[in-house]
Each structure stands twice: as structure tokens, then as C-alpha cells.
Coordinates of C-alpha atoms in Angstrom, one line a residue:
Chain M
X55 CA -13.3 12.3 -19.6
X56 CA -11.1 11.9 -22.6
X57 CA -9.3 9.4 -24.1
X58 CA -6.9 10.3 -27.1
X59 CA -4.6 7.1 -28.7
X60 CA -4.7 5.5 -25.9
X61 CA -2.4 2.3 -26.1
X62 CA -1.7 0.0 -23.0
X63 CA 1.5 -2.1 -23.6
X64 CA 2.1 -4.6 -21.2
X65 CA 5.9 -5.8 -20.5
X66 CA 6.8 -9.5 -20.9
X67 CA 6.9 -10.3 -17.3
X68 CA 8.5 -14.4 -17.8
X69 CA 11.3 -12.3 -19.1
X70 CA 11.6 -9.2 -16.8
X71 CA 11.0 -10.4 -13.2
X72 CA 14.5 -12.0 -12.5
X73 CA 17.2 -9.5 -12.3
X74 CA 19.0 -12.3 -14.5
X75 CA 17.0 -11.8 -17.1
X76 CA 17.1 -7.7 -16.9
X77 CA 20.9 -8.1 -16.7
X78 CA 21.2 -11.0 -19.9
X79 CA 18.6 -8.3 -21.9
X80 CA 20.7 -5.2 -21.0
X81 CA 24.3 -6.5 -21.8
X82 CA 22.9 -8.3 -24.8
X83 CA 21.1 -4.6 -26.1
X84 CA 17.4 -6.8 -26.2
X85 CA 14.4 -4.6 -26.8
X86 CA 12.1 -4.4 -24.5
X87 CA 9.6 -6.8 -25.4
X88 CA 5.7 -6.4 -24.9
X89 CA 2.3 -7.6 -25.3
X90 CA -0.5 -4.7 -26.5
X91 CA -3.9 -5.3 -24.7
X92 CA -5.5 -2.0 -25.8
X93 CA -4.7 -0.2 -29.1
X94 CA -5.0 3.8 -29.8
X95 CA -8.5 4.1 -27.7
X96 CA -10.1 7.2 -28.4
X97 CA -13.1 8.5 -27.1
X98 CA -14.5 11.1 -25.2
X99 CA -17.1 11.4 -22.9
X100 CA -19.5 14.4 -21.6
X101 CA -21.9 14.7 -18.4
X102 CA -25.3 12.5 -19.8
X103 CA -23.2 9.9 -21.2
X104 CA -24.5 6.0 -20.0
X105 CA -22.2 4.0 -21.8
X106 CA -22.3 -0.1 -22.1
X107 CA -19.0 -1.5 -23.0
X108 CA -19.3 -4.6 -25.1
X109 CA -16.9 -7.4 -26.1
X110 CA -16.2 -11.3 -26.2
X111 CA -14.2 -12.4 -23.4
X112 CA -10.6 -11.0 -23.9
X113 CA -11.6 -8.3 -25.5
X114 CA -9.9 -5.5 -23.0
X115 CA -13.2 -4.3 -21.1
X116 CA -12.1 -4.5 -17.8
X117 CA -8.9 -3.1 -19.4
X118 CA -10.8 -0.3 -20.6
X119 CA -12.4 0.1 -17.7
X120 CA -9.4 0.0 -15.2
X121 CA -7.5 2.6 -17.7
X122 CA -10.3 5.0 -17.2
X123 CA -9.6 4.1 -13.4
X124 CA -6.5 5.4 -13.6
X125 CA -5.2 1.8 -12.4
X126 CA -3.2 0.7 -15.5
X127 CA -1.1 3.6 -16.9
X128 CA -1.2 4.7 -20.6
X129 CA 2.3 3.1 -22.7
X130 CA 1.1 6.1 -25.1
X131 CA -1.5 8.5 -25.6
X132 CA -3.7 10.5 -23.4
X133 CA -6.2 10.1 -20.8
X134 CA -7.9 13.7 -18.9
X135 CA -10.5 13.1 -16.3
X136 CA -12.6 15.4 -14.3
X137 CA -14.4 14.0 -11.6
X138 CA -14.1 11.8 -8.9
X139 CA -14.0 8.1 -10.0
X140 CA -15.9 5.1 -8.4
X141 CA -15.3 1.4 -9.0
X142 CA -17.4 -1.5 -8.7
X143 CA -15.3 -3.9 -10.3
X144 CA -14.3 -6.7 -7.7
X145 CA -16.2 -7.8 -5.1
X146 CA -14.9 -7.2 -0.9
X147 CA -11.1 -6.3 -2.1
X148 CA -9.5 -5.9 1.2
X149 CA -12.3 -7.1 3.7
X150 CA -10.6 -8.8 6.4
X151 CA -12.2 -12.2 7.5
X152 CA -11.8 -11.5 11.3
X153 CA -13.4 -8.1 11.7
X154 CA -16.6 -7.6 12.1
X155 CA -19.5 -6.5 9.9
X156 CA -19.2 -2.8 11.1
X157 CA -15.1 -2.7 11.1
X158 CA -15.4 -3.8 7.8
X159 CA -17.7 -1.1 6.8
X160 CA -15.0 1.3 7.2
X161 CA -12.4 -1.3 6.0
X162 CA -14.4 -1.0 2.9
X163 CA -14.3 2.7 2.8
X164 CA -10.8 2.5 2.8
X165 CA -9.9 0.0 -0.1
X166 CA -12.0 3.0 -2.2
X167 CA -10.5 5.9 -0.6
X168 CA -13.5 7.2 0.7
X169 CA -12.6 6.6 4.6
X170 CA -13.5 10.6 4.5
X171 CA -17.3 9.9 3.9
X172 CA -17.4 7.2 6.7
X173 CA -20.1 8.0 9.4
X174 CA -22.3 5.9 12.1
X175 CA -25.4 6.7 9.9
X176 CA -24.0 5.7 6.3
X177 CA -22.5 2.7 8.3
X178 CA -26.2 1.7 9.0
X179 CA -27.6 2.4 5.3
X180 CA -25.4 -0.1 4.5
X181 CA -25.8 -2.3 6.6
X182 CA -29.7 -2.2 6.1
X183 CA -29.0 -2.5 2.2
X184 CA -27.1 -5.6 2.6
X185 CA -30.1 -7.0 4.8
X186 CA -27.3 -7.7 7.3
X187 CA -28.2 -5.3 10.3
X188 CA -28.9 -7.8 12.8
X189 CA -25.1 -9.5 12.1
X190 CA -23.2 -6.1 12.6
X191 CA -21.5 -7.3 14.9
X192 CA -20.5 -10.7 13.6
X193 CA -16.9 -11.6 12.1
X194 CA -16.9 -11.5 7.9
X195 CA -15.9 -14.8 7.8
X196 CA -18.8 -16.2 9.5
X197 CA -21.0 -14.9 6.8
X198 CA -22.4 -16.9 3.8
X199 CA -20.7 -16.1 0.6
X200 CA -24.2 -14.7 -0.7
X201 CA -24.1 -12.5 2.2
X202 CA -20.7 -11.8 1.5
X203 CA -21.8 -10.8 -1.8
X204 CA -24.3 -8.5 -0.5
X205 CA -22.5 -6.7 2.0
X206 CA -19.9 -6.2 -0.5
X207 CA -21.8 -4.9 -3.3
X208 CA -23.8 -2.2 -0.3
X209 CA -20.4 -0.9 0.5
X210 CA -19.4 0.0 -3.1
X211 CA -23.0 1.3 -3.2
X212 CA -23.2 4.1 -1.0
X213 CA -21.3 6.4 -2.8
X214 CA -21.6 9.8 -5.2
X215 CA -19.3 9.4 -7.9
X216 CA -18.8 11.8 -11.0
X217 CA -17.6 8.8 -13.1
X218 CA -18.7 5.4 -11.9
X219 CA -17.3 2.1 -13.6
X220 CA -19.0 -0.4 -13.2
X221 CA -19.2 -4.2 -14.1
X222 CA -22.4 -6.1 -14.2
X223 CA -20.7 -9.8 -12.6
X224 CA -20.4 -7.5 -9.6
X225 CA -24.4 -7.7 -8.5
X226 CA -24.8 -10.9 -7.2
X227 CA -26.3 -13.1 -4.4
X228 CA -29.7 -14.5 -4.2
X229 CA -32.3 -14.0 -6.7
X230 CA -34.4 -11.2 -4.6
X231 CA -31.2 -9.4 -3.8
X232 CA -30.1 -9.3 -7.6
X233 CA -33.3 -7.2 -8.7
X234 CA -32.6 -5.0 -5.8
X235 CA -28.5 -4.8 -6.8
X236 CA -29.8 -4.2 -10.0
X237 CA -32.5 -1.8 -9.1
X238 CA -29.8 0.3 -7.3
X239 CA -27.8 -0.4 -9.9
X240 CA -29.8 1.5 -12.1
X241 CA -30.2 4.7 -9.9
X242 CA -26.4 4.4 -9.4
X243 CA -26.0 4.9 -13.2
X244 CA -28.4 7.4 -13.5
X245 CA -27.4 9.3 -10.8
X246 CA -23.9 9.9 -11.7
X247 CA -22.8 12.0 -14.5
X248 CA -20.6 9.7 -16.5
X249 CA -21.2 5.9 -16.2
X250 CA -19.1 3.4 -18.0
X251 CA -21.1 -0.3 -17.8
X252 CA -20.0 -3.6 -18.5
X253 CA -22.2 -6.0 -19.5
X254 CA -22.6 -9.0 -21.2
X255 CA -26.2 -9.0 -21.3
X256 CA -27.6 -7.0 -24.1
X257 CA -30.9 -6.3 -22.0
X258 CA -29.0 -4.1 -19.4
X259 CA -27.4 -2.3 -21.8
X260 CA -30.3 -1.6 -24.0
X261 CA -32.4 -0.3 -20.9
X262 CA -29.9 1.8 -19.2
X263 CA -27.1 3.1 -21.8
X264 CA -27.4 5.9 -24.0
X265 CA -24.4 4.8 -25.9
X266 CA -22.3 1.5 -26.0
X267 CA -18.6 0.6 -27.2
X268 CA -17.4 -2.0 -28.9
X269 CA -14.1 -3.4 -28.2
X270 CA -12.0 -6.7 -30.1
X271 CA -8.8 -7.8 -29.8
X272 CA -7.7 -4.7 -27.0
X273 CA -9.5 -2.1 -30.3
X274 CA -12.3 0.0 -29.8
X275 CA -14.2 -1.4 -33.3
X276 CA -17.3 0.7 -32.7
X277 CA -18.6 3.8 -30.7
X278 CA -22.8 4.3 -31.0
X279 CA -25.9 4.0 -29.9
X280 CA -26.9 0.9 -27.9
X281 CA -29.1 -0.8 -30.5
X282 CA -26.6 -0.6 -33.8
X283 CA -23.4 -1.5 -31.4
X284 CA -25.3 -4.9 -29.8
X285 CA -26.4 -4.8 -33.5
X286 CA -22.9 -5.2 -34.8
X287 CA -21.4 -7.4 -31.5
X288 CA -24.3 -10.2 -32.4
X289 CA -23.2 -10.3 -36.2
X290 CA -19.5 -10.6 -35.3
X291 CA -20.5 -13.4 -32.6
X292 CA -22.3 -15.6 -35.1
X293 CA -19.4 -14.7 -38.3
Chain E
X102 CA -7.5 35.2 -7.4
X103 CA -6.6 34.9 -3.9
X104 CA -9.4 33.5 -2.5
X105 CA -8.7 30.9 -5.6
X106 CA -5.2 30.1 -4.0
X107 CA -6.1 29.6 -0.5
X108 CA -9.1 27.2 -1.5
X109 CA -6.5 25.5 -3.5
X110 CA -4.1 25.3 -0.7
X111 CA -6.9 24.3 1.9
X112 CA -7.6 21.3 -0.7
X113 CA -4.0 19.9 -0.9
X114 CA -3.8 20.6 2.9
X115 CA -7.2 18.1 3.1
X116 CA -5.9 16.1 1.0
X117 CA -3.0 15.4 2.6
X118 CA -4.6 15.0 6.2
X119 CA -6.9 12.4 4.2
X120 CA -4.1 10.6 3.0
X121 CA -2.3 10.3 6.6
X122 CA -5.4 9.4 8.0
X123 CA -5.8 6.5 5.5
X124 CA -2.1 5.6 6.0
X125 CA -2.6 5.4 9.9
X126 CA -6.1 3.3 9.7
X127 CA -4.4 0.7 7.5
X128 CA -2.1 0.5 9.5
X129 CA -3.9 0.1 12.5
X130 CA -5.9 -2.4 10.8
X131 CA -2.6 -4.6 10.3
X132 CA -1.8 -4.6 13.4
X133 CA -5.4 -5.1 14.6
X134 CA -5.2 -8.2 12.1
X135 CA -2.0 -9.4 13.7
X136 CA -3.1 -9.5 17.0
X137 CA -6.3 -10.2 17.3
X138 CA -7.4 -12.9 19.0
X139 CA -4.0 -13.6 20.3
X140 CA -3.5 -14.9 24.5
X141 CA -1.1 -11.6 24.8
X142 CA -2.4 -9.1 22.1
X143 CA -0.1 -5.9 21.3
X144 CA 2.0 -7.4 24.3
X145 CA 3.6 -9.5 21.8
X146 CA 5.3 -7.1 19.6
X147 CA 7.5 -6.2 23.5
X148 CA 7.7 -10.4 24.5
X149 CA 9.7 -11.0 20.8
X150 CA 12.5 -8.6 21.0
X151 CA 12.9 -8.9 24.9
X152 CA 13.2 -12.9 24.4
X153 CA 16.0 -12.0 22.0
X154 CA 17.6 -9.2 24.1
X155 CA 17.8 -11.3 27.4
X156 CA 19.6 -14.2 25.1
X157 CA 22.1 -12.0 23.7
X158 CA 22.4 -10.1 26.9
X159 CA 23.0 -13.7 28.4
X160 CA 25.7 -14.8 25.9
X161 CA 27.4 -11.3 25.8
X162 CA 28.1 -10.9 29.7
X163 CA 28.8 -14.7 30.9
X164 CA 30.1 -16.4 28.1
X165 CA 31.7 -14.1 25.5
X166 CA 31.9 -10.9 27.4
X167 CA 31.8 -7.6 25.8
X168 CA 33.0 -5.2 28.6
X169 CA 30.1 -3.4 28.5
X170 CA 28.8 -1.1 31.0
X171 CA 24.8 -1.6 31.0
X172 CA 25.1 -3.8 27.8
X173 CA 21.2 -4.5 28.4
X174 CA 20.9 -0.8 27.5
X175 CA 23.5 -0.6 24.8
X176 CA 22.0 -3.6 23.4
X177 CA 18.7 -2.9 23.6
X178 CA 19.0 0.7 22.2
X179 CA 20.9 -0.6 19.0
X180 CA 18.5 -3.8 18.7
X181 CA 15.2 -2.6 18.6
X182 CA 15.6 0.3 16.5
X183 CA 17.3 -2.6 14.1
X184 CA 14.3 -5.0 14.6
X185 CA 12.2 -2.0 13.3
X186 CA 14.3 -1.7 10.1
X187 CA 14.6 -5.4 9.6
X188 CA 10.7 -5.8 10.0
X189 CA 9.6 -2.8 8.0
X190 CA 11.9 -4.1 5.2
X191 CA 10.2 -7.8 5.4
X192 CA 7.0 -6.3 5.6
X193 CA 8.0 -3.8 2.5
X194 CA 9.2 -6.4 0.3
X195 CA 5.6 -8.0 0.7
X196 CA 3.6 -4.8 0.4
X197 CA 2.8 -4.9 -2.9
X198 CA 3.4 -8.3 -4.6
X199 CA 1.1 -9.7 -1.9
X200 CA -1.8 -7.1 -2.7
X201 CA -2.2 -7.6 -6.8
X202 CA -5.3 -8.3 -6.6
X203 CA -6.2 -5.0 -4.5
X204 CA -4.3 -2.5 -6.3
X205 CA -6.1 -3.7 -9.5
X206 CA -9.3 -2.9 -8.4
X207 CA -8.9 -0.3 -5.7
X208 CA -8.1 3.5 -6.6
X209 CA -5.8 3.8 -3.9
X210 CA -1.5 4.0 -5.2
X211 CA 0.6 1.3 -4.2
X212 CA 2.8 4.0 -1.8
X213 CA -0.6 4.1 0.1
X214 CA 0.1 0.7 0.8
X215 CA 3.7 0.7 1.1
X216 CA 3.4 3.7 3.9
X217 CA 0.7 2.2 5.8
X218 CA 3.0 -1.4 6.0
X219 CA 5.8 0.8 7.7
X220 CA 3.8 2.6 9.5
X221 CA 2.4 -0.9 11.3
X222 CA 6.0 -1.7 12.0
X223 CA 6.3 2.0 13.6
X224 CA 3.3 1.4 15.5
X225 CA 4.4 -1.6 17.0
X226 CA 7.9 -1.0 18.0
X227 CA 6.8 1.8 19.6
X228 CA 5.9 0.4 22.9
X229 CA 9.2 -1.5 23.5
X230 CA 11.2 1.3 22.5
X231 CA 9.1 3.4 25.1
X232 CA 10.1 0.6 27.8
X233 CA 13.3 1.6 27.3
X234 CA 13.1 5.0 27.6
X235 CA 11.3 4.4 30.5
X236 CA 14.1 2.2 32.1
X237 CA 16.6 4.1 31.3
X238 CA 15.0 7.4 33.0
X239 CA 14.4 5.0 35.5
X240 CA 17.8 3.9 36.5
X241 CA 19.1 7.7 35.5
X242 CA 16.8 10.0 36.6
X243 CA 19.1 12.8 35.4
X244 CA 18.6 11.6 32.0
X245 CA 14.6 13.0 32.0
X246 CA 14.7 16.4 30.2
X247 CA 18.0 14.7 27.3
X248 CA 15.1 12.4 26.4
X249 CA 12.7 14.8 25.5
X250 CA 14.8 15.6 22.5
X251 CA 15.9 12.1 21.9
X252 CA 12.7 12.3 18.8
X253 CA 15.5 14.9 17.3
X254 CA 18.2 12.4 17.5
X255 CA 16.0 9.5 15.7
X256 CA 14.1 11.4 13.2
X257 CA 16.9 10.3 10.4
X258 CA 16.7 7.0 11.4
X259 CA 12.9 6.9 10.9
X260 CA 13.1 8.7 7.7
X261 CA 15.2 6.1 6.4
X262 CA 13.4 3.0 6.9
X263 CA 10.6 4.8 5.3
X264 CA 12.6 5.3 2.3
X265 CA 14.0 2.1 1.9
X266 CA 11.0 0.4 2.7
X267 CA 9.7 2.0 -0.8
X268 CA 13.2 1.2 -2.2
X269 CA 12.2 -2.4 -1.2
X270 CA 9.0 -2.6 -2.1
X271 CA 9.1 -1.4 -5.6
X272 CA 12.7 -3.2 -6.5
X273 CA 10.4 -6.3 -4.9
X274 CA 7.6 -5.9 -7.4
X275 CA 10.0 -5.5 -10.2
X276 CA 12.5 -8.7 -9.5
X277 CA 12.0 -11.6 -7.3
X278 CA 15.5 -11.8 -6.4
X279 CA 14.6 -9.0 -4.1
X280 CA 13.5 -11.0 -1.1
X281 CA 16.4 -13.6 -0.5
X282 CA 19.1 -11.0 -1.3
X283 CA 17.7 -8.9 1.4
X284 CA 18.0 -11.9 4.3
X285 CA 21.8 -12.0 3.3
X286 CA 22.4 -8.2 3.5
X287 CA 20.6 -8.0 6.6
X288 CA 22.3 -10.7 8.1
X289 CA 25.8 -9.1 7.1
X290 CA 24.4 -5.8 8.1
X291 CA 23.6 -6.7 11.4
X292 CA 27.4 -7.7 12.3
X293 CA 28.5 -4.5 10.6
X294 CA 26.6 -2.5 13.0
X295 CA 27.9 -1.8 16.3
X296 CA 24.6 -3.2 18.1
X297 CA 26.2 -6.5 20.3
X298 CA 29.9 -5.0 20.6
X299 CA 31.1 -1.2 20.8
X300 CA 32.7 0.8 18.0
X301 CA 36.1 1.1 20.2
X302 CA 36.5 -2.6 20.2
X303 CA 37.0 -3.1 16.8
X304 CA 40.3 -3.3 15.2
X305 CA 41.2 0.0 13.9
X306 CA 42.0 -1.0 10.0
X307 CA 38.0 -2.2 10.4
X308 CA 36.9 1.2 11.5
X309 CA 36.4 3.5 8.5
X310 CA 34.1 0.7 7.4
X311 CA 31.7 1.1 10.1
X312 CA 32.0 4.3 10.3
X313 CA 30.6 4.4 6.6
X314 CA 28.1 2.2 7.6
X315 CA 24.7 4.2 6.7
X316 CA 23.1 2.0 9.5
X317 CA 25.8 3.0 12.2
X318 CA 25.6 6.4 11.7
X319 CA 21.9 6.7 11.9
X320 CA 21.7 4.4 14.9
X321 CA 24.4 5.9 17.1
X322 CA 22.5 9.4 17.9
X323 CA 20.1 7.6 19.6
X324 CA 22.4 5.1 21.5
X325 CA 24.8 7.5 22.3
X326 CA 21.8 8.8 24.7
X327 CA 19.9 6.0 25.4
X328 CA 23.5 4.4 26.5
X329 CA 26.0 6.7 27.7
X330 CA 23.8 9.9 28.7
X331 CA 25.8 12.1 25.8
X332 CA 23.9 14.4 23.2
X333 CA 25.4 13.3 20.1
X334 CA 28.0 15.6 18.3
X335 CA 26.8 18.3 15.6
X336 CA 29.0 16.4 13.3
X337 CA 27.4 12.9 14.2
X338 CA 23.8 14.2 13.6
X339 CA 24.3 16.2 10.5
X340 CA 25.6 13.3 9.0
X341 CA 22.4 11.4 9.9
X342 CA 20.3 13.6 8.6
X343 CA 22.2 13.5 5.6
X344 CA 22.0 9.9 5.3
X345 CA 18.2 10.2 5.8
X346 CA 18.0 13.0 3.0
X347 CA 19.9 11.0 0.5
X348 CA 17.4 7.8 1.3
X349 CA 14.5 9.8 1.0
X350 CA 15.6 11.6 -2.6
X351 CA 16.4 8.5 -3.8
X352 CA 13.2 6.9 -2.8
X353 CA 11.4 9.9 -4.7
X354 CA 13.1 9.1 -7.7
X355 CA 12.4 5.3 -7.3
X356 CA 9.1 6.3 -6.6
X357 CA 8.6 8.4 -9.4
X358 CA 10.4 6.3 -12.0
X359 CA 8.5 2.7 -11.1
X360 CA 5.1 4.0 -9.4
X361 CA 3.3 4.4 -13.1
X362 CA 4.0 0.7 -14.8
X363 CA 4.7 -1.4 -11.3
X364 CA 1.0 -2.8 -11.6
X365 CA 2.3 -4.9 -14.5
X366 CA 5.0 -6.6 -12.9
X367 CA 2.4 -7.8 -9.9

């Protein structure tokens, strides 16, 4: 996976979303105006590579993240990846209240394009994960939004990515089912060849990354190991 | 090398069966959503259009009549295939601006979306459109084998409402203008379609405009058989297809020129 320059410009939307205002800014010769959230990002990374991306709020992780996605295009600059990619950024996108447990086990599949690897068995190790086997059959809606949590989290679980992105906020319920999100968590990140990890607790990242990023203001400030990187991010945060 | 070539073709060819299969899931899930738990179920998508085709049958025989042989047929073979455009372009103007939050976190492409949205609205117009096919053998037995190749006749029309269903969708995403412009043009283009009244009772200086209609020409094949038992002329259906070629290259190119940055406009 390589990034080279890699520069996300969003466009003003308040200005661009009325065909009034496209047709005022195209007879009146406007520039296209823009806001940058992530500045000339380069980086690459190899097979091995367990990397905790670090930042203050705002600082373009999830941007980062989702670029490496392939979800936000690059305004500039380069972006090659090998591999399949897997996301655990949101929890449940597309889980539909009515269905049931087991529909939405495939509905799941879907939302991350893996509908290919669904199968009766893989439906029940998830199922088992998320402690829910003995609801399978009840609606989504129905379900507590710890459970929720849980049988959200199993379904991004159960997958093999190449690349897995991953943010931290996504392992939640109750306090037993956290160390066993985070326990998986852990083999999820170990298991795959690239992992990308957000995190805001320097813990996580000290005990599962091999290497950490540190991102300000939409720029990567700092590429290195764990230690110097959380290092640097708790001098900036008290400066 | 070879073997390189046909493993490579075997993977788009997966790919692509992948994809479709996606597509037909989501939409079955839509329509699974829409239905569900409902007194009449998928019986619904028939009770809506048959409502609408009794009233209009109703107004066009006994109080402003048309002069129409069958109009239940004529009507009904020009209106549903309508109420599938209509509804597919609804339903495409929502496609993406109602699923932000989805396509920022899920790997799947917005056209995923857009695809599997139409393909819902194929789904359920399908039954009705059956009905009628089974009426119409029905009351004209000699029409059996003519509407075995009636799928040749509305292929075009199908085509387009794909297309402009992505048309829709991304110009949508991009300006919210979109929406209400579409109820006006819809609402002129359904009186600039021959769907209540027939072609020959129009006055003739109105002709050449409904004969450039897009809409006309792609909806006539299919009436033409559904109503008066004709296959439609060569001329007829080459310009259909043409119609449905042009909407298709031009959603490509809308496709291809909004797909990359329309997340930001969500």
C-alpha cells in the first residue's frame, strides 16, 4: 500500500449544491473554491506493518483512514493498493431494523461486499460471537443497543482481510464484551498483513502497533515507532 | 501466458456475477423492507397502478371518451411501463443522498446502490406487467407466441430507465434542484406521451413533437403489441434501441465524470 502526495480537497458544498450557485460561479468565471482536509500524505506500507494512527480530534484520521479505503478520492497524488481491504469504521451501516438477526447477517455481508463469503456455518460463528444465538430469529430492532453493538462489531469480525482499517470507538458494548472485542481485536490485527489502527488510547497502540502516524491539521507530522510518535502527540497535547 | 488470460477472464467474469448478485440481494432487500409486514404484501405494488388504471379507464370511456378500442389495454400497456420509469426515477434521485452515511463507511460504489434502487422498481413492476400479458393472451389467444418476443421489443425501454436513473441519481447528489425539477418534467412528460389518448388523435402540427418524444418512441414497441397485436416496424425499433444506446453512453460518461468526487457533495 502506497501513498505518494496524497492531498484530499474537499469542494465548498454551501456554494455548489444549488444549480444557482454553479450557474452565478460559471458565468461570473469563480474558481472553484475548497477546503484541504489532508495535505501531500506520503507513506508506504509493507506486509508486517501494525500501524496506530494518532491525532487530536480533527486531525484527518478517519480521513486517512477512509482514503486508504478507497472511499474519499485523492484531489492529487497517488494511492496503489494491493489487497483486499476491510473496514470497521461505523458500526451496523445498512442493518435494517425489521429483519431479523440471521437476514441481517447477510445484510451485513453485503454493506462490506463480502455477500460471496456468506454461509449457514459463518452465519452461526457470528451469531455465537455476538452471544446472540438464542435471538436469531428476532427483529434487529428489538435488540438492546449493546447488543446491537455486539452483533455489529461480530459481523465486521468474521472476515480475512489483506488490509484491515480499523477504528478503536468501534468495540463497544458491555464491559465483558469489550475485552473479548478487543481480544479479537487483537488477532484481527495480527492476523492480517497490513493493519491501519485508530486509537486514541496510547495503551492499544503501544501493545499492538509496530509503527504509529501522526497526523495535525489534515498533515502527516510524524511517521515512527509507537513509543517516540505517542512520545511526540503527548508533548504537542500539553504545548 | 494463457492460462494467465483465462484466470484473468474467469476473475472479471466472478466479479461480475458477484456484483449482479449483490445488485439483486439489495434489491430484494428493498422490496422485502417495503413490504413487510404489510395486510397485502408484494400484492400492493399490482393494487396501486390498477386503482389508477380503472380511474382513468373510467374517465376516458364515460366521460371524456377517447375512441379507443380496449383502452384498458392501451392504457394499461403505456401506464405501467410509465409508472416504472416514474418510480425508478423517485427512487434514483434518493439513492444516494439518502445513504451518506453508508457509502462513507462501506466499500461498496454508489452505482451499487443506484442499480440495486432500479432494479427494486424492476422487481416490482414486474408482476403487474405479467397481469397484462396474461390478459391480453387471455382475451387473444392468437397473440401467445408475438409475446414471447415482446422482451425484444422492451429491452430499450429498460435500458433507459437504468440510465437515467444514474443520470438522476448523480445530477441529485450534485444539486438539490434535482428533485422538484423532476416532478414538473414528469408531469409534462406524461401528457406528451401517448399513454391516455392515441398518436392519431393529436393535431397534426403537434405530431413531430411526439414523435421526438424519447419516451414515445421507446414505449410504443411494446404497446403496439400489447394493444393492437402488430410487431413493431424495423424503423420503430431501431430507433428505440438507439434512444436506449444514447441514454446508456451518456450515463457512462455521467458515471465516469461524477462517480470519483460525488461522496463530497453527500
Amino acid at each position: 500500500m502506497r501513498l505518494s502526495g496524497a492531498t484530499i480537497k474537499v469542494p465548498d458544498v454551501r456554494r455548489a449544491h444549488t444549480i444557482k450557485h454553479y450557474l452565478l460561479s460559471a458565468t461570473a468565471r469563480v474558481p472553484q473554491s475548497g477546503t484541504s482536509i489532508l495535505s501531500d500524505v506520503t507513506l508506504e506500507a509493507r506486509p508486517g506493518d501494525r500501524i496506530g494512527v494518532i491525532g487530536r480530534n480533527g486531525a484527518g484520521k478517519s480521513t486517512l483512514i477512509k482514503m486508504v479505503a478507497g472511499i474519499y478520492p485523492l484531489t492529487s497524488g497517488l494511492r496503489e493498493v494491493n489487497g483486499h481491504i476491510t473496514t470497521m469504521l461505523d458500526r451496523g451501516i445498512g442493518l435494517e431494523s425489521e429483519a431479523s438477526l440471521r437476514r441481517n447477517v447477510k445484510i451485513g455481508l453485503a454493506y462490506q461486499n463480502m455477500l460471496h463469503a456468506y454461509s449457514v456455518e459463518l452465519e452461526k460463528e457470528i451469531l455465537e460471537f455476538a452471544e446472540l444465538t438464542d435471538r436469531a430469529n428476532d427483529p434487529f430492532k428489538v435488540l438492546s443497543s449493546g447488543m446491537k453493538a455486539r452483533f455489529a462489531f461480530a459481523i465486521s469480525l468474521f472476515q480475512a482481510p489483506q488490509i484491515l482499517l480499523l477504528d478503536e470507538a468501534f468495540a463497544t458494548g458491555d464491559a465483558a464484551f469489550i475485552h473479548k472485542a478487543v481480544t479479537a481485536m487483537r488477532r484481527q490485527v495480527s492476523e492480517a498483513p497490513i493493519s491501519f489502527l485508530i486509537s486514541h488510547d496510547n495503551n492499544l497502540i503501544l501493545d499492538i502497533c509496530n509503527r504509529a502516524l501522526l497526523l495535525q491539521d489534515g498533515h502527516l507530522i510524524a511517521d515512527g515507532t509507537p513509543d517516540a510518535i505517542i512520545d511526540r502527540y503527548n508533548h504537542s497535547c500539553r504545548g | 501466458m494463457n492460462s494467465l488470460t483465462e484466470s484473468g477472464c474467469s476473475i472479471f467474469f466472478l466479479k461480475r456475477v458477484q456484483q449482479m448478485t449483490l445488485i439483486i440481494f439489495l434489491a430484494q432487500e428493498q422490496i422485502y423492507r417495503r413490504y413487510c409486514g404489510s395486510l397485502l404484501g408484494m400484492a400492493w405494488s399490482l393494487v396501486h397502478p390498477l386503482c389508477y388504471i380503472l380511474i382513468l379507464t373510467l374517465v376516458f370511456t364515460t366521460i371524456i371518451p377517447v375512441h379507443i378500442d380496449r383502452f384498458a389495454i392501451y392504457l394499461s400497456a403505456g401506464l405501467m411501463p410509465w409508472s416504472f420509469l416514474s418510480n425508478a426515477l423517485v427512487a434514483g434521485t434518493r439513492s444516494l443522498t439518502d445513504r451518506r452515511g453508508v457509502l462513507e463507511s462501506s466499500p461498496l460504489c454508489g452505482l451499487t446502490f443506484i442499480l440495486a434502487d432500479t432494479t427494486a422498481e424492476f422487481l416490482s413492476f414486474l408482476p403487474g406487467y405479467g397481469l397484462l400479458i396474461g390478459i391480453v393472451i387471455l382475451v387473444r389467444p392468437e397473440l401467445f407466441f408475438m409475446m414471447l418476443i415482446l422482451p425484444v421489443a422492451f429491452l430499450p425501454f429498460v435500458l433507459f430507465v437504468y440510465s437515467i436513473s444514474i443520470v438522476t441519481a448523480y445530477l441529485s447528489a450534485r444539486f438539490n434542484d434535482i428533485p422538484h425539477l423532476l416532478q414538473i418534467f414528469m408531469t409534462i412528460m406524461f401528457w406528451m406521451v401517448p399513454i391516455v389518448y392515441h398518436p392519431q388523435s393529436i393535431p397534426q402540427y403537434l405530431a413531430p413533437f411526439l414523435q421526438m418524444n424519447p419516451i414515445s418512441v421507446l414505449i410504443s414497441p411494446s404497446q403496439v403489441m400489447l394493444h393492437g397485436g402488430m410487431t413493431p416496424t424495423f424503423k420503430n425499433l431501431t430507433l428505440s434501441y438507439l434512444v436506449a444506446g444514447g441514454a446508456l453512453v451518456f450515463a457512462f460518461v455521467v458515471h465516469r465524470v461524477m462517480n470519483r468526487r460525488i461522496i463530497y457533495y453527500l
